[in-house]
């Protein structure tokens, strides 16, 4: 008698923030299979992988045909990108499993490549950033001159964590950005032989927001919205903190309505998306969308603050559309809480000689939770982007004033923290 294979949830690149996804599905009684892409084949990604959470693990490096054959030995319930590195491979697997909840393969070319992402929006008349894609600096400079722009952004076509993003205010800076980036290899192992040049729309009162969402069968729902604050470190705008935006605020509705069109244009019919959107004087404009959960985030904080989170809705979005529809109608917490999502920022670097003293941070009255690598690193890196950010935390309170007080105290504690770790 041949056993009937039970359905499995396939998670492509369950690494870093994606390690929580198998635990979600396993806790509901599902069995999970891990697929590791060639894009995640580095210590930066694989160090966080938990093979014990999976029935078995398949590797793209063993061959795509072998990968498909390995999955066809089971009934695939859904295909879930565990992180940015898994989006492309999940898209390439989808046509081999017709009818399985996944992302729309017709728009796959626009979910990683930021040039095609903007092109898909423009084709539908959805506001997007003017851009140029080229591997030739002279072509980029001509585009810069022809537009008469005084500021542009130069970045990889498919990067992450603000890796390689350069804000440029002159032709010399554009040329320098191309010289620094061309030919480099991204965190995904891709060679940057072409770059994206975009108009800098972060001017004239524009404000950046991050918007998290979950979709099911083309029905999109915003879980949480955050107003972003950045500061320039070298030529990159580094995340400093973001503040929770409540549904009654004007920007919330603007962003939610705009994102509906964006997600449909990008074919993100199922699962999560993390979007960066600039609200300009002319309205919302997409910076980029990742078809996966937010990386630097505590889903428990989102659940406490908003009554739902990407993680809490994700299993139902793929496997139980009726439960998804019921969950998104749940009332939000009352009274509303204020929150600040703070990114730790190290202005110094060097060999760590003392363990981090984090107790003073955890003792702050509004402290909610923290995710940090400071207690595990041997060398402290200077923070120049999200990849070199040593951690993040949440301050939560019914009082915005208390959050402001604790934030000021936190930054002072943080300054002493790094000095003590390096004994300087």
Short mmCIF file of C-alpha atoms in Angstrom, two decimals:
data_model
loop_
_atom_site.label_atom_id
_atom_site.label_comp_id
_atom_site.label_asym_id
_atom_site.label_seq_id
_atom_site.Cartn_x
_atom_site.Cartn_y
_atom_site.Cartn_z
CA UNK A 1 0.00 0.00 0.00
CA UNK A 2 1.40 3.36 -1.03
CA UNK A 3 1.06 6.19 1.47
CA UNK A 4 -0.66 9.33 0.22
CA UNK A 5 1.74 12.26 0.67
CA UNK A 6 0.45 14.97 2.96
CA UNK A 7 0.40 18.57 1.79
CA UNK A 8 3.47 20.67 2.52
CA UNK A 9 4.05 24.41 2.77
CA UNK A 10 7.10 25.35 0.67
CA UNK A 11 9.11 28.26 2.06
CA UNK A 12 11.81 29.61 -0.25
CA UNK A 13 14.75 31.01 1.71
CA UNK A 14 13.47 30.90 5.30
CA UNK A 15 16.39 32.98 6.53
CA UNK A 16 16.79 36.04 8.78
CA UNK A 17 13.25 37.41 9.34
CA UNK A 18 11.89 34.44 7.35
CA UNK A 19 12.91 31.94 10.03
CA UNK A 20 9.66 32.71 11.87
CA UNK A 21 7.46 31.52 9.02
CA UNK A 22 7.99 27.79 9.48
CA UNK A 23 7.17 28.16 13.15
CA UNK A 24 3.90 29.86 12.19
CA UNK A 25 2.81 27.10 9.83
CA UNK A 26 4.14 24.28 12.00
CA UNK A 27 2.20 25.64 14.96
CA UNK A 28 -1.00 25.30 12.95
CA UNK A 29 -0.26 21.67 12.15
CA UNK A 30 1.23 22.08 8.68
CA UNK A 31 4.46 20.49 7.53
CA UNK A 32 7.05 22.72 5.91
CA UNK A 33 9.72 22.17 3.27
CA UNK A 34 12.66 24.55 2.93
CA UNK A 35 14.06 25.54 -0.45
CA UNK A 36 17.37 27.38 -0.40
CA UNK A 37 18.18 29.55 -3.41
CA UNK A 38 21.59 30.26 -4.85
CA UNK A 39 20.99 33.93 -3.99
CA UNK A 40 21.04 33.10 -0.29
CA UNK A 41 24.30 31.13 -0.48
CA UNK A 42 26.35 33.22 1.93
CA UNK A 43 26.95 33.35 5.67
CA UNK A 44 24.97 36.60 5.84
CA UNK A 45 21.79 34.65 4.98
CA UNK A 46 22.44 31.01 5.88
CA UNK A 47 23.71 31.59 9.43
CA UNK A 48 20.10 32.08 10.56
CA UNK A 49 18.61 29.02 8.80
CA UNK A 50 16.91 26.45 11.09
CA UNK A 51 16.79 23.06 9.28
CA UNK A 52 15.12 21.47 12.32
CA UNK A 53 11.90 23.36 11.50
CA UNK A 54 11.45 21.50 8.20
CA UNK A 55 10.46 18.07 6.94
CA UNK A 56 13.40 18.31 4.53
CA UNK A 57 15.49 20.89 2.66
CA UNK A 58 16.08 21.24 -1.07
CA UNK A 59 18.84 23.29 -2.70
CA UNK A 60 18.70 25.18 -5.98
CA UNK A 61 22.43 24.49 -6.29
CA UNK A 62 21.58 20.80 -6.92
CA UNK A 63 19.77 21.77 -10.12
CA UNK A 64 16.39 23.29 -10.89
CA UNK A 65 14.97 20.06 -12.35
CA UNK A 66 15.95 18.14 -9.22
CA UNK A 67 14.32 20.86 -7.14
CA UNK A 68 11.02 20.57 -9.01
CA UNK A 69 11.14 16.78 -8.84
CA UNK A 70 11.75 16.86 -5.10
CA UNK A 71 8.71 19.06 -4.54
CA UNK A 72 6.49 17.01 -6.83
CA UNK A 73 6.95 14.10 -4.46
CA UNK A 74 4.52 15.89 -2.17
CA UNK A 75 1.30 17.83 -2.51
CA UNK A 76 2.35 21.49 -2.44
CA UNK A 77 -0.16 23.60 -0.52
CA UNK A 78 1.47 26.98 -1.24
CA UNK A 79 4.75 28.64 -2.29
CA UNK A 80 5.93 31.32 0.15
CA UNK A 81 8.97 33.61 -0.27
CA UNK A 82 10.77 33.60 3.08
CA UNK A 83 12.72 36.73 2.23
CA UNK A 84 13.84 38.97 -0.62
CA UNK A 85 16.36 36.39 -1.85
CA UNK A 86 13.59 33.83 -2.26
CA UNK A 87 11.17 35.90 -4.36
CA UNK A 88 12.76 35.15 -7.74
CA UNK A 89 13.06 31.39 -7.18
CA UNK A 90 9.51 31.17 -5.83
CA UNK A 91 8.35 32.91 -9.01
CA UNK A 92 10.27 30.44 -11.20
CA UNK A 93 8.78 27.47 -9.35
CA UNK A 94 5.16 28.71 -9.56
CA UNK A 95 4.40 27.63 -13.17
CA UNK A 96 5.27 24.03 -12.25
CA UNK A 97 2.52 23.95 -9.60
CA UNK A 98 -0.59 25.40 -11.28
CA UNK A 99 -3.44 26.31 -8.99
CA UNK A 100 -1.21 26.57 -5.92
CA UNK A 101 -1.58 29.92 -4.06
CA UNK A 102 1.46 32.02 -4.99
CA UNK A 103 2.41 35.29 -6.70
CA UNK A 104 1.21 35.99 -10.23
CA UNK A 105 4.04 34.73 -12.50
CA UNK A 106 3.08 37.18 -15.28
CA UNK A 107 4.56 40.08 -13.29
CA UNK A 108 7.56 38.22 -11.89
CA UNK A 109 10.05 40.40 -13.78
CA UNK A 110 8.91 43.46 -11.83
CA UNK A 111 9.07 42.11 -8.29
CA UNK A 112 12.85 42.18 -7.83
CA UNK A 113 14.20 44.43 -10.56
CA UNK A 114 13.35 47.98 -9.53
CA UNK A 115 13.50 49.24 -13.13
CA UNK A 116 10.82 46.80 -14.26
CA UNK A 117 8.89 47.49 -11.05
CA UNK A 118 8.57 51.15 -11.99
CA UNK A 119 7.80 50.24 -15.60
CA UNK A 120 4.88 48.04 -14.54
CA UNK A 121 3.43 50.93 -12.54
CA UNK A 122 3.92 53.44 -15.35
CA UNK A 123 2.20 51.10 -17.83
CA UNK A 124 -0.92 51.28 -15.64
CA UNK A 125 -0.73 55.03 -15.09
CA UNK A 126 0.29 54.59 -11.44
CA UNK A 127 2.69 57.30 -10.20
CA UNK A 128 6.31 56.07 -10.18
CA UNK A 129 9.78 57.57 -10.00
CA UNK A 130 11.41 58.77 -13.27
CA UNK A 131 14.39 56.53 -13.90
CA UNK A 132 17.18 55.35 -16.15
CA UNK A 133 18.73 51.86 -16.31
CA UNK A 134 22.28 51.62 -17.65
CA UNK A 135 25.72 50.18 -17.15
CA UNK A 136 27.32 53.20 -18.84
CA UNK A 137 28.08 56.23 -16.70
CA UNK A 138 28.00 58.58 -19.71
CA UNK A 139 24.43 57.49 -20.47
CA UNK A 140 23.53 58.12 -16.84
CA UNK A 141 25.12 61.57 -16.93
CA UNK A 142 23.25 62.48 -20.12
CA UNK A 143 19.97 61.44 -18.49
CA UNK A 144 20.92 63.51 -15.44
CA UNK A 145 21.65 66.59 -17.59
CA UNK A 146 18.60 66.19 -19.83
CA UNK A 147 16.24 66.09 -16.87
CA UNK A 148 17.80 69.16 -15.31
CA UNK A 149 17.65 67.41 -11.95
CA UNK A 150 19.89 68.62 -9.17
CA UNK A 151 19.67 65.39 -7.14
CA UNK A 152 19.38 61.74 -8.13
CA UNK A 153 19.66 58.34 -6.47
CA UNK A 154 22.00 55.69 -7.89
CA UNK A 155 21.49 52.12 -6.69
CA UNK A 156 21.60 48.42 -7.67
CA UNK A 157 18.66 47.07 -9.64
CA UNK A 158 17.88 44.37 -7.07
CA UNK A 159 19.53 45.28 -3.80
CA UNK A 160 18.40 45.09 -0.20
CA UNK A 161 18.96 46.85 3.13
CA UNK A 162 19.92 50.11 1.34
CA UNK A 163 23.07 48.32 0.15
CA UNK A 164 24.84 50.47 -2.45
CA UNK A 165 22.28 53.30 -2.43
CA UNK A 166 23.93 56.66 -3.23
CA UNK A 167 22.29 60.07 -3.12
CA UNK A 168 24.06 62.29 -5.64
CA UNK A 169 23.90 66.08 -6.05
CA UNK A 170 26.33 66.58 -8.96
CA UNK A 171 27.73 64.91 -12.04
CA UNK A 172 30.93 64.17 -10.14
CA UNK A 173 28.94 62.32 -7.47
CA UNK A 174 27.05 60.31 -10.09
CA UNK A 175 30.35 59.36 -11.71
CA UNK A 176 31.80 58.41 -8.32
CA UNK A 177 28.75 56.24 -7.50
CA UNK A 178 29.11 54.36 -10.77
CA UNK A 179 32.81 53.90 -10.15
CA UNK A 180 32.15 52.51 -6.68
CA UNK A 181 29.22 50.22 -7.59
CA UNK A 182 29.83 48.92 -11.10
CA UNK A 183 31.11 45.36 -11.01
CA UNK A 184 30.49 44.86 -7.30
CA UNK A 185 28.61 41.81 -6.03
CA UNK A 186 25.44 42.27 -3.99
CA UNK A 187 24.37 40.42 -0.85
CA UNK A 188 22.45 38.15 -3.24
CA UNK A 189 25.57 37.24 -5.21
CA UNK A 190 24.51 39.29 -8.24
CA UNK A 191 27.07 41.35 -10.15
CA UNK A 192 26.03 45.00 -10.51
CA UNK A 193 26.81 45.43 -14.21
CA UNK A 194 23.85 47.78 -14.63
CA UNK A 195 22.55 50.38 -12.19
CA UNK A 196 19.34 52.30 -11.65
CA UNK A 197 19.35 56.10 -11.64
CA UNK A 198 16.23 57.72 -10.21
CA UNK A 199 15.09 61.25 -9.54
CA UNK A 200 15.40 62.09 -5.86
CA UNK A 201 11.78 62.67 -4.85
CA UNK A 202 12.58 63.15 -1.15
CA UNK A 203 12.41 66.92 -1.51
CA UNK A 204 9.92 69.79 -1.16
CA UNK A 205 8.18 68.44 1.90
CA UNK A 206 7.97 64.80 0.79
CA UNK A 207 7.71 62.26 3.62
CA UNK A 208 8.67 58.58 3.45
CA UNK A 209 6.45 55.83 4.82
CA UNK A 210 6.75 52.06 5.11
CA UNK A 211 3.54 50.13 4.57
CA UNK A 212 3.13 46.45 5.43
CA UNK A 213 0.37 44.41 3.86
CA UNK A 214 -1.04 40.93 3.36
CA UNK A 215 -2.99 39.77 0.29
CA UNK A 216 -5.23 36.81 -0.42
CA UNK A 217 -6.57 35.98 -3.90
CA UNK A 218 -5.95 39.56 -5.00
CA UNK A 219 -7.62 41.13 -1.95
CA UNK A 220 -5.10 43.46 -0.29
CA UNK A 221 -5.09 44.52 3.37
CA UNK A 222 -2.76 46.99 5.09
CA UNK A 223 -1.61 45.78 8.50
CA UNK A 224 0.57 48.68 9.68
CA UNK A 225 1.94 52.01 8.43
CA UNK A 226 5.05 53.82 9.70
CA UNK A 227 6.39 57.34 9.08
CA UNK A 228 10.13 57.06 8.41
CA UNK A 229 12.93 59.29 9.63
CA UNK A 230 16.37 58.99 8.00
CA UNK A 231 19.68 60.82 8.14
CA UNK A 232 22.56 60.93 5.73
CA UNK A 233 25.60 58.78 6.51
CA UNK A 234 28.17 59.32 3.78
CA UNK A 235 25.98 59.20 0.63
CA UNK A 236 23.27 56.89 2.02
CA UNK A 237 20.06 57.81 3.84
CA UNK A 238 20.15 55.53 6.90
CA UNK A 239 17.02 54.60 8.90
CA UNK A 240 16.94 56.35 12.28
CA UNK A 241 13.41 55.54 13.45
CA UNK A 242 9.84 55.26 12.25
CA UNK A 243 6.62 56.22 14.01
CA UNK A 244 3.32 54.37 13.90
CA UNK A 245 0.63 56.01 11.76
CA UNK A 246 -2.93 55.52 12.98
CA UNK A 247 -5.85 54.77 10.61
CA UNK A 248 -7.53 58.13 11.30
CA UNK A 249 -4.51 60.08 9.99
CA UNK A 250 -4.85 61.48 6.46
CA UNK A 251 -1.77 59.74 5.08
CA UNK A 252 -3.01 56.30 6.11
CA UNK A 253 -5.94 56.34 3.68
CA UNK A 254 -3.84 57.85 0.89
CA UNK A 255 -1.22 55.15 1.25
CA UNK A 256 -3.69 52.28 1.57
CA UNK A 257 -5.56 53.32 -1.57
CA UNK A 258 -2.36 53.79 -3.57
CA UNK A 259 -0.92 50.48 -2.40
CA UNK A 260 -3.98 48.60 -3.64
CA UNK A 261 -3.06 49.64 -7.19
CA UNK A 262 0.65 48.93 -6.68
CA UNK A 263 0.15 45.39 -5.40
CA UNK A 264 -2.23 44.55 -8.21
CA UNK A 265 0.20 45.93 -10.79
CA UNK A 266 3.02 43.82 -9.34
CA UNK A 267 0.93 40.65 -9.17
CA UNK A 268 1.27 40.25 -5.41
CA UNK A 269 -2.01 38.35 -5.15
CA UNK A 270 -1.11 36.24 -2.12
CA UNK A 271 1.13 36.68 0.89
CA UNK A 272 2.95 39.64 2.35
CA UNK A 273 4.55 42.80 0.98
CA UNK A 274 6.77 45.44 2.53
CA UNK A 275 6.57 48.74 0.65
CA UNK A 276 8.43 52.03 0.86
CA UNK A 277 6.34 54.93 -0.41
CA UNK A 278 7.06 58.65 -0.57
CA UNK A 279 4.12 60.99 -0.06
CA UNK A 280 5.01 63.99 -2.22
CA UNK A 281 3.02 67.23 -2.70
CA UNK A 282 1.49 65.49 -5.73
CA UNK A 283 0.55 62.33 -3.85
CA UNK A 284 2.06 58.91 -3.05
CA UNK A 285 4.89 57.53 -5.22
CA UNK A 286 6.40 54.07 -4.79
CA UNK A 287 10.08 53.77 -3.93
CA UNK A 288 10.01 49.97 -3.95
CA UNK A 289 8.05 46.93 -2.79
CA UNK A 290 9.38 43.61 -1.52
CA UNK A 291 7.06 40.63 -1.91
CA UNK A 292 7.88 39.30 1.57
CA UNK A 293 7.55 40.18 5.25
CA UNK A 294 9.32 43.22 6.66
CA UNK A 295 12.86 42.33 7.71
CA UNK A 296 13.68 44.47 10.75
CA UNK A 297 10.42 44.10 12.60
CA UNK A 298 8.82 42.53 15.66
CA UNK A 299 5.48 40.99 14.57
CA UNK A 300 4.40 40.92 18.21
CA UNK A 301 4.67 44.69 18.37
CA UNK A 302 2.54 45.08 15.26
CA UNK A 303 -0.05 42.70 16.68
CA UNK A 304 -0.19 44.61 19.98
CA UNK A 305 -0.41 47.99 18.27
CA UNK A 306 -2.69 47.19 15.34
CA UNK A 307 -4.58 44.04 16.30
CA UNK A 308 -2.98 42.18 13.38
CA UNK A 309 0.41 41.67 11.81
CA UNK A 310 1.84 40.29 8.60
CA UNK A 311 2.79 37.10 10.43
CA UNK A 312 -0.59 36.62 12.09
CA UNK A 313 -2.43 36.88 8.75
CA UNK A 314 0.07 35.08 6.52
CA UNK A 315 -1.06 31.42 6.92
CA UNK A 316 -4.72 32.24 6.32
CA UNK A 317 -3.89 34.44 3.33
CA UNK A 318 -2.56 31.37 1.52
CA UNK A 319 -4.58 28.51 2.97
CA UNK A 320 -7.91 29.84 4.31
CA UNK A 321 -9.30 32.91 2.47
CA UNK A 322 -12.47 32.92 4.58
CA UNK A 323 -10.47 33.04 7.81
CA UNK A 324 -8.37 35.83 6.28
CA UNK A 325 -11.47 37.89 5.51
CA UNK A 326 -12.74 37.36 9.05
CA UNK A 327 -9.41 38.29 10.64
CA UNK A 328 -9.01 41.60 8.82
CA UNK A 329 -12.36 42.81 10.15
CA UNK A 330 -11.30 42.42 13.79
CA UNK A 331 -11.45 45.74 15.68
CA UNK A 332 -8.18 47.53 16.31
CA UNK A 333 -6.96 48.09 19.88
CA UNK A 334 -8.55 50.91 21.85
CA UNK A 335 -7.22 53.20 23.17
CA UNK A 336 -4.60 53.64 20.46
CA UNK A 337 -0.97 53.39 21.50
CA UNK A 338 1.92 55.45 20.19
CA UNK A 339 5.03 53.66 19.02
CA UNK A 340 8.51 54.40 17.70
CA UNK A 341 10.52 51.73 15.89
CA UNK A 342 14.13 52.68 16.59
CA UNK A 343 17.20 51.52 14.68
CA UNK A 344 20.43 51.21 16.63
CA UNK A 345 23.20 53.25 15.01
CA UNK A 346 26.88 52.70 15.65
CA UNK A 347 29.05 55.66 14.63
CA UNK A 348 32.21 53.71 15.47
CA UNK A 349 33.79 50.38 14.56
CA UNK A 350 36.39 48.08 16.00
CA UNK A 351 37.11 44.86 17.86
CA UNK A 352 34.69 44.15 20.70
CA UNK A 353 36.49 43.73 24.03
CA UNK A 354 33.52 43.97 26.44
CA UNK A 355 30.01 42.46 26.20
CA UNK A 356 27.20 44.95 25.57
CA UNK A 357 25.48 46.35 28.65
CA UNK A 358 21.88 46.38 27.41
CA UNK A 359 20.15 46.47 30.77
CA UNK A 360 19.74 50.27 30.77
CA UNK A 361 17.96 50.12 27.41
CA UNK A 362 15.60 47.37 28.60
CA UNK A 363 14.86 49.38 31.75
CA UNK A 364 13.42 52.35 29.82
CA UNK A 365 9.75 52.73 30.83
CA UNK A 366 8.43 52.61 27.25
CA UNK A 367 10.70 49.75 26.12
CA UNK A 368 8.72 46.98 24.34
CA UNK A 369 11.27 44.65 22.80
CA UNK A 370 14.63 44.49 21.03
CA UNK A 371 16.31 42.43 18.33
CA UNK A 372 20.08 42.88 18.27
CA UNK A 373 23.30 41.17 17.22
CA UNK A 374 25.45 43.14 19.66
CA UNK A 375 25.78 40.24 22.08
CA UNK A 376 27.16 37.96 19.34
CA UNK A 377 29.52 40.09 17.23
CA UNK A 378 33.29 40.07 17.62
CA UNK A 379 33.77 43.17 15.49
CA UNK A 380 31.43 46.15 15.70
CA UNK A 381 30.69 47.70 12.31
CA UNK A 382 29.94 51.35 11.65
CA UNK A 383 26.29 51.71 10.59
CA UNK A 384 26.07 52.79 6.96
CA UNK A 385 22.90 50.90 5.91
CA UNK A 386 20.42 48.34 7.27
CA UNK A 387 22.84 45.48 6.70
CA UNK A 388 25.27 47.08 9.18
CA UNK A 389 22.59 48.16 11.67
CA UNK A 390 23.33 46.33 14.97
CA UNK A 391 19.68 45.99 15.92
CA UNK A 392 16.31 47.63 16.37
CA UNK A 393 13.80 48.09 19.16
CA UNK A 394 10.34 49.43 19.92
CA UNK A 395 9.23 52.13 22.34
CA UNK A 396 5.49 51.90 23.07
CA UNK A 397 3.30 54.07 25.29
CA UNK A 398 -0.10 55.80 25.56
CA UNK A 399 1.96 59.01 25.78
CA UNK A 400 3.94 60.42 22.86
CA UNK A 401 5.80 62.64 25.33
CA UNK A 402 7.11 59.62 27.27
CA UNK A 403 8.37 58.08 24.04
CA UNK A 404 10.22 61.30 23.20
CA UNK A 405 11.84 61.31 26.65
CA UNK A 406 12.92 57.68 26.44
CA UNK A 407 14.19 58.10 22.89
CA UNK A 408 16.49 60.92 23.97
CA UNK A 409 17.71 58.80 26.88
CA UNK A 410 18.23 55.83 24.56
CA UNK A 411 20.53 57.71 22.22
CA UNK A 412 22.66 58.84 25.14
CA UNK A 413 22.82 55.29 26.53
CA UNK A 414 23.71 54.02 23.05
CA UNK A 415 26.65 56.41 22.73
CA UNK A 416 28.13 55.06 25.97
CA UNK A 417 27.27 51.46 25.01
CA UNK A 418 29.52 51.36 21.96
CA UNK A 419 32.36 53.15 23.70
CA UNK A 420 32.28 50.59 26.51
CA UNK A 421 32.17 47.67 24.05
CA UNK A 422 35.31 48.95 22.33
CA UNK A 423 36.88 50.29 25.55
CA UNK A 424 37.64 53.64 23.96
#
